[in-house]
Short mmCIF file of C-alpha atoms in Angstrom, two decimals:
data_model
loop_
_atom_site.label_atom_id
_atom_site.label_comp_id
_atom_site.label_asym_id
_atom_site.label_seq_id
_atom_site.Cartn_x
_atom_site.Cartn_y
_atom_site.Cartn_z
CA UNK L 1 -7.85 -3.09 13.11
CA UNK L 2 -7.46 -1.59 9.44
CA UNK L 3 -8.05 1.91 8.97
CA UNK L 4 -10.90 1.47 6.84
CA UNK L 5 -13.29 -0.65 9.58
CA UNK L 6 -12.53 2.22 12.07
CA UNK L 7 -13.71 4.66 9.88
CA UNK L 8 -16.89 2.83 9.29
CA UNK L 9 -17.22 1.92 13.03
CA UNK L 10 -16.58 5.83 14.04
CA UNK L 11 -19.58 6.65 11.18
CA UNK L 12 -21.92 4.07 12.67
CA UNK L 13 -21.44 5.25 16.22
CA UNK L 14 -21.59 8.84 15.23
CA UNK L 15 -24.93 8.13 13.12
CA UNK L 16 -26.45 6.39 16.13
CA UNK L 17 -25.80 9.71 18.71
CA UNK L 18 -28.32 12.04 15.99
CA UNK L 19 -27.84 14.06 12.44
CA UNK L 20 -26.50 16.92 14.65
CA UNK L 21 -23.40 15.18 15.33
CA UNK L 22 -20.06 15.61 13.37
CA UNK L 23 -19.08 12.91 11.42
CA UNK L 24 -15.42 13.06 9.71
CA UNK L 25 -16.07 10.02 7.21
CA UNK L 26 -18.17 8.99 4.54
CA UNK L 27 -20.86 5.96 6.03
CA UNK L 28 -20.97 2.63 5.50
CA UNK L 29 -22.28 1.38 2.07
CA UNK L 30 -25.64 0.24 2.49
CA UNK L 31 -26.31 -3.39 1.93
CA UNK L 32 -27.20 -4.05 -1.37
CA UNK L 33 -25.25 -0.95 -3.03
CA UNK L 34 -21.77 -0.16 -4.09
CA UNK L 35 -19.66 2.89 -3.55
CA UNK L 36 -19.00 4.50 -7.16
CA UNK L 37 -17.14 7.58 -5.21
CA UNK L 38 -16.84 9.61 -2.31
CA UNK L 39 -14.68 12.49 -0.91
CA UNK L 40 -15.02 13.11 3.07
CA UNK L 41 -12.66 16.43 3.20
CA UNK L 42 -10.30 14.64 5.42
CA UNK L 43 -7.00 17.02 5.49
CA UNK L 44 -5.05 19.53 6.93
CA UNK L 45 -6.69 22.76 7.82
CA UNK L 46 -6.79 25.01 5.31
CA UNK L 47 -5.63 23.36 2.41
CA UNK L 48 -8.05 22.95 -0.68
CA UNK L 49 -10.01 20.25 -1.42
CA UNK L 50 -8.38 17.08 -3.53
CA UNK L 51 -7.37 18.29 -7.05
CA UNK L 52 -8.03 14.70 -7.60
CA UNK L 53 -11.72 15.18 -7.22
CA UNK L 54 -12.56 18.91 -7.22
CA UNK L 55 -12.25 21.55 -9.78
CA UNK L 56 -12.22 24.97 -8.36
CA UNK L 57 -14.15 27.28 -10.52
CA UNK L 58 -12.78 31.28 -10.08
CA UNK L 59 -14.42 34.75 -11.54
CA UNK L 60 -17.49 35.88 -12.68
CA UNK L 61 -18.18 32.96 -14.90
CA UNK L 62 -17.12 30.34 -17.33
CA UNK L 63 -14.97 31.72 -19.80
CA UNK L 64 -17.18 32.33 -22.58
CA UNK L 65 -20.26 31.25 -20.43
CA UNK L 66 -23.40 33.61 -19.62
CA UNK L 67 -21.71 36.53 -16.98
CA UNK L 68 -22.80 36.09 -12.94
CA UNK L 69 -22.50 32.27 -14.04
CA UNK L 70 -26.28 32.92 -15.56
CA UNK L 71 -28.16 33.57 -12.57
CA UNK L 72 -26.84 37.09 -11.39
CA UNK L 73 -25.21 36.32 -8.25
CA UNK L 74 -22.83 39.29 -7.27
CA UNK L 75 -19.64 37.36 -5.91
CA UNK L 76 -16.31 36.64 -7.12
CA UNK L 77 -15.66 33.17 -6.94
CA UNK L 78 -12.03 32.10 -5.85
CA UNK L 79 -9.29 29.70 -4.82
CA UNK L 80 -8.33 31.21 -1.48
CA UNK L 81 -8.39 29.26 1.48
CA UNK L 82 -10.51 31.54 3.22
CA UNK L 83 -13.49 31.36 0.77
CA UNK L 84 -12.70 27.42 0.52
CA UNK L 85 -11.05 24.73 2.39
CA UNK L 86 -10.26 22.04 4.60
CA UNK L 87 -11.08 22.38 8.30
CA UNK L 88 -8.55 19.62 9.47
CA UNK L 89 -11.93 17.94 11.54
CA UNK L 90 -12.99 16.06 8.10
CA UNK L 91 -15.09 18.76 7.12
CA UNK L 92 -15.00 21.61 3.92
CA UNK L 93 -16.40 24.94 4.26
CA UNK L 94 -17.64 27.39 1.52
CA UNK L 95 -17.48 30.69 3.22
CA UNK L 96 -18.88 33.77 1.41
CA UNK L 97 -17.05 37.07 2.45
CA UNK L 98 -17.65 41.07 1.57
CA UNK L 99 -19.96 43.86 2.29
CA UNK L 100 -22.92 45.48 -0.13
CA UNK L 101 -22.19 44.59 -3.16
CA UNK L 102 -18.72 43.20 -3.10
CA UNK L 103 -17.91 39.61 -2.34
CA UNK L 104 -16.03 36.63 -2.45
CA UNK L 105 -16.71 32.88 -2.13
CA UNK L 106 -16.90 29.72 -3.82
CA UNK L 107 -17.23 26.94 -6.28
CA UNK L 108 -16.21 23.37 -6.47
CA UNK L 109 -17.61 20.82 -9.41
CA UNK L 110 -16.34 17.16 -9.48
CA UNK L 111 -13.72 16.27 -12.07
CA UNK L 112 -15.67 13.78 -13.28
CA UNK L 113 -18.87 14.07 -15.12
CA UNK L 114 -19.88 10.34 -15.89
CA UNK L 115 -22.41 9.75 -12.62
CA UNK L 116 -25.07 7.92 -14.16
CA UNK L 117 -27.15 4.79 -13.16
CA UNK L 118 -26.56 1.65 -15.08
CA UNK L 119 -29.25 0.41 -17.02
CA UNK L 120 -31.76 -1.48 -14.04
CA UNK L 121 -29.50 0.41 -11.31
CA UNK L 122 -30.18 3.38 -9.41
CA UNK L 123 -27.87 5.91 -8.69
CA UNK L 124 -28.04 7.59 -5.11
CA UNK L 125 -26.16 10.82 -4.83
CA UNK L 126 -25.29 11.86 -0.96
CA UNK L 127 -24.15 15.02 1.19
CA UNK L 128 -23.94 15.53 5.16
CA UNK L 129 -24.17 19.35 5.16
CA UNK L 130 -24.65 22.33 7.29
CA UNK L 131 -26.08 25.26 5.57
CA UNK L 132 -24.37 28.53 6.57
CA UNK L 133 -25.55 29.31 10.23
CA UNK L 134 -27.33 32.62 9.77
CA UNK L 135 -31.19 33.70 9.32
CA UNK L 136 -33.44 36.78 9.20
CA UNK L 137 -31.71 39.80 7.57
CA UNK L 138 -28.57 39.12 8.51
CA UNK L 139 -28.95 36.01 5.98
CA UNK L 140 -30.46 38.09 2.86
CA UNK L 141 -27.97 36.87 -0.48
CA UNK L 142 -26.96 33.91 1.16
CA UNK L 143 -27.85 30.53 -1.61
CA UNK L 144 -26.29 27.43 -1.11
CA UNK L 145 -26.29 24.76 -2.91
CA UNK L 146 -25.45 21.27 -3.64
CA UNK L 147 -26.18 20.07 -7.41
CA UNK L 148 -25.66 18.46 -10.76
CA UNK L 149 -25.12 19.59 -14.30
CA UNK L 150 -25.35 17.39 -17.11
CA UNK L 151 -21.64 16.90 -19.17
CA UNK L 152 -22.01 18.37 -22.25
CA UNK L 153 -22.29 21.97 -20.12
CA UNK L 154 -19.01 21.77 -19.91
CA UNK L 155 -17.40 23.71 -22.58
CA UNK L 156 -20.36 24.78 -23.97
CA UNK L 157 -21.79 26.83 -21.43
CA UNK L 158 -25.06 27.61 -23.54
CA UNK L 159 -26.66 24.38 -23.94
CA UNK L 160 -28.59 24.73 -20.04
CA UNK L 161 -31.52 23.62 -19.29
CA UNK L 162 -31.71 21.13 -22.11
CA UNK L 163 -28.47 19.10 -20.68
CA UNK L 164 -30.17 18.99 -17.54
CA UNK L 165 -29.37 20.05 -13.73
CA UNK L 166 -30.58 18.55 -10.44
CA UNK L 167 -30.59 20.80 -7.60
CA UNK L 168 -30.12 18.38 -4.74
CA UNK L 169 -30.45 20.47 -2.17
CA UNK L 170 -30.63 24.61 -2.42
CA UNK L 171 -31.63 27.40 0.22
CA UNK L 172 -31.57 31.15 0.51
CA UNK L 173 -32.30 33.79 2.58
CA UNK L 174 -31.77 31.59 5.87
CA UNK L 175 -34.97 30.04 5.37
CA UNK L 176 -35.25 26.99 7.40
CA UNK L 177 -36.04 25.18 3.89
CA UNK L 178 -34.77 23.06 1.30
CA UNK L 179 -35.45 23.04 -2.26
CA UNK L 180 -35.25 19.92 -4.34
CA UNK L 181 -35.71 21.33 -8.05
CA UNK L 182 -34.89 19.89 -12.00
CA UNK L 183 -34.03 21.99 -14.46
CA UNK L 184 -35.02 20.68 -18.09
CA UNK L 185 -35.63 21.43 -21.73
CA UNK L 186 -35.91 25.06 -22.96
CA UNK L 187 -36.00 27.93 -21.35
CA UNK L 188 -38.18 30.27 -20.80
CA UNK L 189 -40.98 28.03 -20.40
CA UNK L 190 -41.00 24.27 -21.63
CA UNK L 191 -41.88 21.02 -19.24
CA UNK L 192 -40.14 22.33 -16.66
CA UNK L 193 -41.24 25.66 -16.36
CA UNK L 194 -38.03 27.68 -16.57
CA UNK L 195 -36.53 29.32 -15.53
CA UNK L 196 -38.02 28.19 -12.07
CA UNK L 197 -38.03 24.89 -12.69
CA UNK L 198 -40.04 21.92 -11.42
CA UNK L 199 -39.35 21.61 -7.55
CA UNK L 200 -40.55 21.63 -4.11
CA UNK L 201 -39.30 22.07 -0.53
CA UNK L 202 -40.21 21.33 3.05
CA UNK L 203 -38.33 22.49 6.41
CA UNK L 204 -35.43 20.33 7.70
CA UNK L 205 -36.48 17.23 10.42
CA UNK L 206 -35.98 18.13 14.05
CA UNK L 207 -33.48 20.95 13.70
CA UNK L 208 -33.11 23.73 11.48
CA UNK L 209 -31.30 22.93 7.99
CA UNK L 210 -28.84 26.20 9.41
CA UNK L 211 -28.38 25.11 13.13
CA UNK L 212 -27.07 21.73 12.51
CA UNK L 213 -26.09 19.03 9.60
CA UNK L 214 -28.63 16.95 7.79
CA UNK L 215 -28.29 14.68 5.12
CA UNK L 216 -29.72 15.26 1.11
CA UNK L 217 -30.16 12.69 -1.18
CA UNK L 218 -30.96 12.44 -4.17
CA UNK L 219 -31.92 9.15 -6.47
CA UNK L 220 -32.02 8.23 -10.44
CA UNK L 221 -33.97 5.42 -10.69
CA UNK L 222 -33.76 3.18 -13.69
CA UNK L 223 -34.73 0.18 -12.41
CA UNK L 224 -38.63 0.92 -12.65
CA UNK L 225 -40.14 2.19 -15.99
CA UNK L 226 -40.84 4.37 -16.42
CA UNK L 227 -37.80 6.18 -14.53
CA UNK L 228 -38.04 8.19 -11.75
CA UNK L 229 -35.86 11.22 -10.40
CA UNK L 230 -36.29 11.68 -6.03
CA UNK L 231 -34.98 13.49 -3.47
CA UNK L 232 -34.38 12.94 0.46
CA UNK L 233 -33.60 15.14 3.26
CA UNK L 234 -32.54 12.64 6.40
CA UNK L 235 -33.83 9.92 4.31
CA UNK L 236 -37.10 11.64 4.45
CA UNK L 237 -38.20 11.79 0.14
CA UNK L 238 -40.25 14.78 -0.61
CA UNK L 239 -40.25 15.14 -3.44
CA UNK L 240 -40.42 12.90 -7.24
CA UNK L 241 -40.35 13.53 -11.06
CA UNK L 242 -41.58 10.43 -13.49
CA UNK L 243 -40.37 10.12 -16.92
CA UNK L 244 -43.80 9.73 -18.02
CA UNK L 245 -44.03 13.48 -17.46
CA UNK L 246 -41.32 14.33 -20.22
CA UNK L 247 -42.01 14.15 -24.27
CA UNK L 248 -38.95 11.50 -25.36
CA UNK L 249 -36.64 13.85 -26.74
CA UNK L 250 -36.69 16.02 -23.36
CA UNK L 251 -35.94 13.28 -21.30
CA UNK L 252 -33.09 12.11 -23.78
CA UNK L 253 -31.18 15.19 -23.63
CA UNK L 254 -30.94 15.55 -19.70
CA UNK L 255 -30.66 11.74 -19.94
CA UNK L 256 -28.73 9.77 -22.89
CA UNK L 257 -25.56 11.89 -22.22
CA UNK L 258 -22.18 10.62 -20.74
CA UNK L 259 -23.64 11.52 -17.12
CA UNK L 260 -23.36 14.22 -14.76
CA UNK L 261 -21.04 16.34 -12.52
CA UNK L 262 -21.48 17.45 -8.93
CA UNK L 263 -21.16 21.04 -7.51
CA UNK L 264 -20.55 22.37 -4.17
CA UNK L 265 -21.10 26.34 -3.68
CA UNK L 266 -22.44 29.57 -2.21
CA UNK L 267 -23.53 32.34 -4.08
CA UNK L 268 -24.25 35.83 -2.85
CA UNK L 269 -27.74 37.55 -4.27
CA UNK L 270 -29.33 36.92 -7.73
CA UNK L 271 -32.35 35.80 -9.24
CA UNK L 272 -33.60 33.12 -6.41
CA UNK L 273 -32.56 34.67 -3.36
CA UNK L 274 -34.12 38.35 -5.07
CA UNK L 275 -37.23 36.52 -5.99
CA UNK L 276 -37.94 36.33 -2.02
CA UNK L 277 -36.88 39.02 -0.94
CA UNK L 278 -35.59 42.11 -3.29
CA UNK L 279 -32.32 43.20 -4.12
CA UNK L 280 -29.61 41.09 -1.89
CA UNK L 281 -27.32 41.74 -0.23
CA UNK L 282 -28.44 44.36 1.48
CA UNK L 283 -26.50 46.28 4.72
CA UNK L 284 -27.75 43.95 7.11
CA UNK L 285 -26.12 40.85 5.13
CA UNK L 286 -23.25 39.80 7.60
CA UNK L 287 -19.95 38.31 6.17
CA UNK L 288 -18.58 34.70 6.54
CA UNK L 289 -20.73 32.28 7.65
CA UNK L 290 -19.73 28.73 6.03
CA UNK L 291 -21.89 25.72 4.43
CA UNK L 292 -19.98 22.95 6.26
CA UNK L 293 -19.81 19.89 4.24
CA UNK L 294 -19.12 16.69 6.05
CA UNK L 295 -18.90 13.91 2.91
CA UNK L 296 -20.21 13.97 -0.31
CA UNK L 297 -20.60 10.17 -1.62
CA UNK L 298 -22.39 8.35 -4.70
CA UNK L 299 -23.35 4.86 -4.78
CA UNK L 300 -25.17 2.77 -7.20
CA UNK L 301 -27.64 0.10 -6.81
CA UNK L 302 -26.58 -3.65 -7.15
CA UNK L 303 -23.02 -5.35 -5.09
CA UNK L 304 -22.18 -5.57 -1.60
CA UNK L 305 -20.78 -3.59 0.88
CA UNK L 306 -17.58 -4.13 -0.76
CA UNK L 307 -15.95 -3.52 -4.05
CA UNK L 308 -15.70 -6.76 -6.33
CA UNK L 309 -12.19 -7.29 -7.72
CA UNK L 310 -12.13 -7.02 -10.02
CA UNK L 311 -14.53 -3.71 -10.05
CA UNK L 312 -17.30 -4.13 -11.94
CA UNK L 313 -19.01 -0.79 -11.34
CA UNK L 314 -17.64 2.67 -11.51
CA UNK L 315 -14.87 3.88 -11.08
CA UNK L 316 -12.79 1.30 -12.74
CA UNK L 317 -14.15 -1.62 -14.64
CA UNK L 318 -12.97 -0.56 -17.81
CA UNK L 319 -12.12 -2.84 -20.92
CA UNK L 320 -8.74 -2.56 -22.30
CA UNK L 321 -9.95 -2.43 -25.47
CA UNK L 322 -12.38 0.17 -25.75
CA UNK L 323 -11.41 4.19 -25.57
CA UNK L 324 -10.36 5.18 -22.02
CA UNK L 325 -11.02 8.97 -21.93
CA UNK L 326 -8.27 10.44 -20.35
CA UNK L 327 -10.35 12.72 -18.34
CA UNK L 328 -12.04 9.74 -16.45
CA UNK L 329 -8.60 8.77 -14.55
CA UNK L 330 -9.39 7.75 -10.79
CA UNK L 331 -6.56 9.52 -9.23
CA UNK L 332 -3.88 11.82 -11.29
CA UNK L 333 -0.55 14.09 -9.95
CA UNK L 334 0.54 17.36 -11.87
CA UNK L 335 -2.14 17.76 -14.52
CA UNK L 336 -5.59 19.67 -15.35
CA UNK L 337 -8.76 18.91 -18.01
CA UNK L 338 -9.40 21.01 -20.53
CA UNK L 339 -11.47 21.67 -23.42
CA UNK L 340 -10.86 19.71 -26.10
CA UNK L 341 -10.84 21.10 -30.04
CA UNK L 342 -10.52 17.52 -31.16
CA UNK L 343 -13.01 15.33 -33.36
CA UNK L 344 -15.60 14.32 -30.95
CA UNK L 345 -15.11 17.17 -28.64
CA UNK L 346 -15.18 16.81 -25.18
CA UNK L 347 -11.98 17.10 -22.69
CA UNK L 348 -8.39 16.15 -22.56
CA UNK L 349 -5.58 16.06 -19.79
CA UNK L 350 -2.91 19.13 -20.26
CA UNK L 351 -0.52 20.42 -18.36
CA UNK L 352 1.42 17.40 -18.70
CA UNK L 353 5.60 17.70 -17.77
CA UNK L 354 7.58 15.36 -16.15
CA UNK L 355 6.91 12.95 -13.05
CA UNK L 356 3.06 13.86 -13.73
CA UNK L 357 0.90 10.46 -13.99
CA UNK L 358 -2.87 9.25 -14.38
CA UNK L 359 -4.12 6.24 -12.67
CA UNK L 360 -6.81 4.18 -13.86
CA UNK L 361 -7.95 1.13 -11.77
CA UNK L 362 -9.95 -2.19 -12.94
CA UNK L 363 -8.78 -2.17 -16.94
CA UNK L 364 -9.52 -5.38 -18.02
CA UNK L 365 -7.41 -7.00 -20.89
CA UNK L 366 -8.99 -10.18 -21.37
CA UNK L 367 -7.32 -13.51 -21.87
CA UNK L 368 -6.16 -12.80 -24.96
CA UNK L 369 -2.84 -10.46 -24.58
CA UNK L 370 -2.98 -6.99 -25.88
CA UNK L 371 0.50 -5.97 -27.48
CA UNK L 372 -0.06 -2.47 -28.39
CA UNK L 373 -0.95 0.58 -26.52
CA UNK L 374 -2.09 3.41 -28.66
CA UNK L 375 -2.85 7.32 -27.52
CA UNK L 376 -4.16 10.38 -29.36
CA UNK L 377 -1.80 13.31 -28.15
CA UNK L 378 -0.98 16.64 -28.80
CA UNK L 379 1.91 19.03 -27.87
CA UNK L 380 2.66 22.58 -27.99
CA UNK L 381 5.97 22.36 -26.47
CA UNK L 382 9.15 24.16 -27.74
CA UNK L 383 11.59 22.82 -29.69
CA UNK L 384 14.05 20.54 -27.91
CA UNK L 385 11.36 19.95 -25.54
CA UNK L 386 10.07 16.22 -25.38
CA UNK L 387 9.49 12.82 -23.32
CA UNK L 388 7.96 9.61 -22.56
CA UNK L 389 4.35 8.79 -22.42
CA UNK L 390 4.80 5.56 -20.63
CA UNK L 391 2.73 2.37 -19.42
CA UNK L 392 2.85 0.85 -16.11
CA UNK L 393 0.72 -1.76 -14.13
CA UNK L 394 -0.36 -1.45 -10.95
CA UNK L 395 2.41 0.50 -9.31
CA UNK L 396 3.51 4.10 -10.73
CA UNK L 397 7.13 3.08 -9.99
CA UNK L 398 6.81 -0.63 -11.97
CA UNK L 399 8.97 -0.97 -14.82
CA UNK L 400 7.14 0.27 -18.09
CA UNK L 401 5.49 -2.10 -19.77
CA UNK L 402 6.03 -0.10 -22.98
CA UNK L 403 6.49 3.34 -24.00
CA UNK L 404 6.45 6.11 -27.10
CA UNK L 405 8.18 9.60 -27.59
CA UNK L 406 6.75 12.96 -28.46
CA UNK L 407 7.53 16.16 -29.22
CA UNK L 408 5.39 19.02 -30.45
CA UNK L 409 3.07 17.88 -32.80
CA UNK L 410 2.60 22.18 -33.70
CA UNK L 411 0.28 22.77 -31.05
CA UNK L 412 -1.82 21.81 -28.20
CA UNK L 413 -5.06 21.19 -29.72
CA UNK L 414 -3.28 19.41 -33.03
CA UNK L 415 -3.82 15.84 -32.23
CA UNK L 416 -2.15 12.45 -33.66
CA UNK L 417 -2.31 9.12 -33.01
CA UNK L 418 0.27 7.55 -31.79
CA UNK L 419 0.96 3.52 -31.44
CA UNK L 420 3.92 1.68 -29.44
CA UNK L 421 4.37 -1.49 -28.52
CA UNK L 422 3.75 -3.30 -25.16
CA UNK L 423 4.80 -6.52 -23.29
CA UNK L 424 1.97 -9.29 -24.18
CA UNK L 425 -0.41 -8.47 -20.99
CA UNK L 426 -3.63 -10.49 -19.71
CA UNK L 427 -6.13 -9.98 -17.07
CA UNK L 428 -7.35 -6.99 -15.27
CA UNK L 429 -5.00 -4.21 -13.58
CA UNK L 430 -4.22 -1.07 -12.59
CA UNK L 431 -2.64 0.63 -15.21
CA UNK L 432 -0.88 4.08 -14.63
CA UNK L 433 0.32 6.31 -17.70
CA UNK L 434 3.56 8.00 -16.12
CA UNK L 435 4.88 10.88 -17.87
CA UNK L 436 9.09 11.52 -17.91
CA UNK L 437 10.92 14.02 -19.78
CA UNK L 438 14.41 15.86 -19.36
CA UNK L 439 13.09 19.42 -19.26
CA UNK L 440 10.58 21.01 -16.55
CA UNK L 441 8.45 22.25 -18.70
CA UNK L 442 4.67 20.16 -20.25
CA UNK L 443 5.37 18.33 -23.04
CA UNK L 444 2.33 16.60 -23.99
CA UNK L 445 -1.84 16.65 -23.77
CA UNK L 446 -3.74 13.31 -23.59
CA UNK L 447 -7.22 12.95 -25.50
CA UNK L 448 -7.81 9.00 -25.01
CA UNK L 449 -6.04 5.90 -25.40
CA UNK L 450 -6.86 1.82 -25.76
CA UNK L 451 -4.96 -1.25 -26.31
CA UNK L 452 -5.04 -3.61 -29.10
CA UNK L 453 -3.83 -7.34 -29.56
#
């Protein structure tokens, strides 16, 4: 039998046995949705989570972001397999570590920041998690959290609450709770009372949210007007927002943006777990207990069980013709996102040197062939450093379809556009941008790129 039926055959059986089972794959797509993406932490043990997916967020905060990442949590988030990995049974776990006032742990946000509900659709955002398995004093500091941030945060790092956040499901303390909260407009004050927010919680079904996994859902609804925002624990909802509750521009700025990006973390102390309890830590806070994630998945209203092919829903689906953000690749090898300084703002791909690539599936060209491929790069590299930014359909080893040279350009951020031609090509593929140059070291950063006829 394919891979992919056992997995969903191993999820249904594992669903049927109870929530307190562990589950090492992401479920079946429910009947009348579509999977828009998932990671289910399947890997080694301890190696990090996909760089395909994740972005692992280190320090104190953002650089040039509000310090103690604006809430004033105490730890130092990092990159080391003991604060966040893989646990080789399909599962990741954030584990905070330290004493008093010193501590480490961490951070993960998606690499993409587009999850958004079609117009009509709704979009359902999913974890299977196990909050870290420790209560009373022992569990004072202790917040984790599974959430959303609206795009433009990123890079701005002042623009919060306005830009919107959705806290899908948050605990601290070892409270057997969970919080669903949004976060919206201005802050202090505003429609959603900042900086607490707009929010409510309830105790996990059957057992506690820190004994055992349950599931936390959360759904954008824009199939009903006016709109509604809920949450779910075990498919239980307790909690809604209406739009009809927001003055137009409010719910345009959390709203009419590019989309959102998911989080994955545990802090140590600050303002929420304080709020209950006082100054956290304290000396009876005890070190390294994990939130266990099992899958993380999003899906979006409308299809089957199945991808169409070609996709017609995230990821994928894109027209040739239009802008392809480099950033919104489905899978990549070598590279990182960035800032960007260019018109329009935003994020590019950097860190780009030879045998790196960027996959992007479902690009539709249309019946009519497109000839050219054009790309606005940039390129800080030395001189006598340069390569290939190269086309390629549906296999990263295929022979190019076309190609174009570059060399520095007088820095990263100083961007030109940059035509080549292309073999005539029709109908929808997978295209990969591969990336080959004579010298080790990066040679080019990508902004966008489209084809034209």
């Amino acid at each position: 039998m394919p891979s992919t039926y056992l997995r969903r055959l191993v999820a249904t059986v594992v669903a049927l046995l109870g929530a307190g089972a562990l589950v090492a794959a992401v479920p079946p797509t429910p009947t009348g949705w579509s999977l828009v993406w998932a990671d289910d932490f399947n890997g080694p043990s301890g190696s990090l989570p996909s760089s395909s997916n994740w972005i692992v967020d280190t320090g104190h905060a953002y650089p040039g972001g509000p310090g103690n990442w604006g809430t004033g949590e105490i730890q130092n988030y990092t990159a080391d397999p003991a604060n966040v990995s893989l646990d080789g049974s399909g599962n990741l776990r954030i584990t905070p570590i330290g004493s008093g006032q010193n501590w480490t742990s961490a951070r993960i946000e998606t690499r993409r920041a587009d999850f958004k509900p079609a117009d009509g659709r709704i979009l359902r955002i999913e974890g299977r998690i196990q909050m870290p398995n420790v209560t009373g004093d022992a569990a004072l500091g202790y917040w984790p959290a599974f959430w959303a941030l609206g795009s433009p945060y990123r890079g701005n790092y002042w623009n919060w609450p306005g830009i919107g956040e959705f806290d899908i499901m948050e605990n601290v303390n070892g409270i057997n709770a969970v919080w669903a909260v949004l976060h919206c407009g201005v802050n202090p004050g505003g429609p959603c009372n900042e900086t607490t927010g707009l929010g409510a919680n309830r105790a996990c079904p059957g057992s506690t949210c820190q004994s055992a996994f349950h599931t936390y859902r959360f759904e954008w609804d824009r199939s009903v007007s006016p709109n509604q925002l809920r949450w779910y624990v075990d498919g239980q909802q307790f909690h809604s927002i209406s739009q009809a509750q927001f003055d137009a521009g409010t719910w345009n700025n959390m709203t009419g943006h590019a989309g959102y990006f998911l989080l994955l973390n545990v802090a140590m102390g600050g303002a929420f777990p304080n709020a209950l309890a006082g100054p956290t830590p304290t000396a009876a806070t005890v070190s390294g207990r994990p939130m266990v994630v099992d899958y993380v998945a999003v899906w979006q209203s409308g299809g089957g069980t199945q991808p169409t092919d070609p996709p017609t829903d995230p990821p994928g689906g894109v027209d040739a013709r239009s802008t392809i953000q480099a950033e919104r690749y489905q899978a990549q090898s070598g590279t990182m996102v960035e800032t960007t300084t260019d018109t329009g703002g935003g994020q590019n791909v950097g860190a780009i040197a030879n045998g790196d690539w960027l996959r992007f599936d479902g690009v539709n060209f249309g019946g009519t062939p497109a000839r050219q491929f054009v790309a606005r790069v940039a390129s800080g590299a030395a001189g006598g450093v340069s390569g290939l930014v190269q086309v390629r359909l549906d296999s990263p080893t295929a022979a190019p379809i076309g190609d174009f040279a570059i060399a520095g350009t007088g820095g990263w951020q100083s961007w030109r556009t940059v035509p080549a031609n292309i073999a005539p090509t029709t109908g929808t593929h997978t295209v990969y941008l591969t990336f080959s140059s004579g010298q080790p070291a990066d040679y080019v950063n990508l902004n966008w790129f489209t084809f034209a006829t």
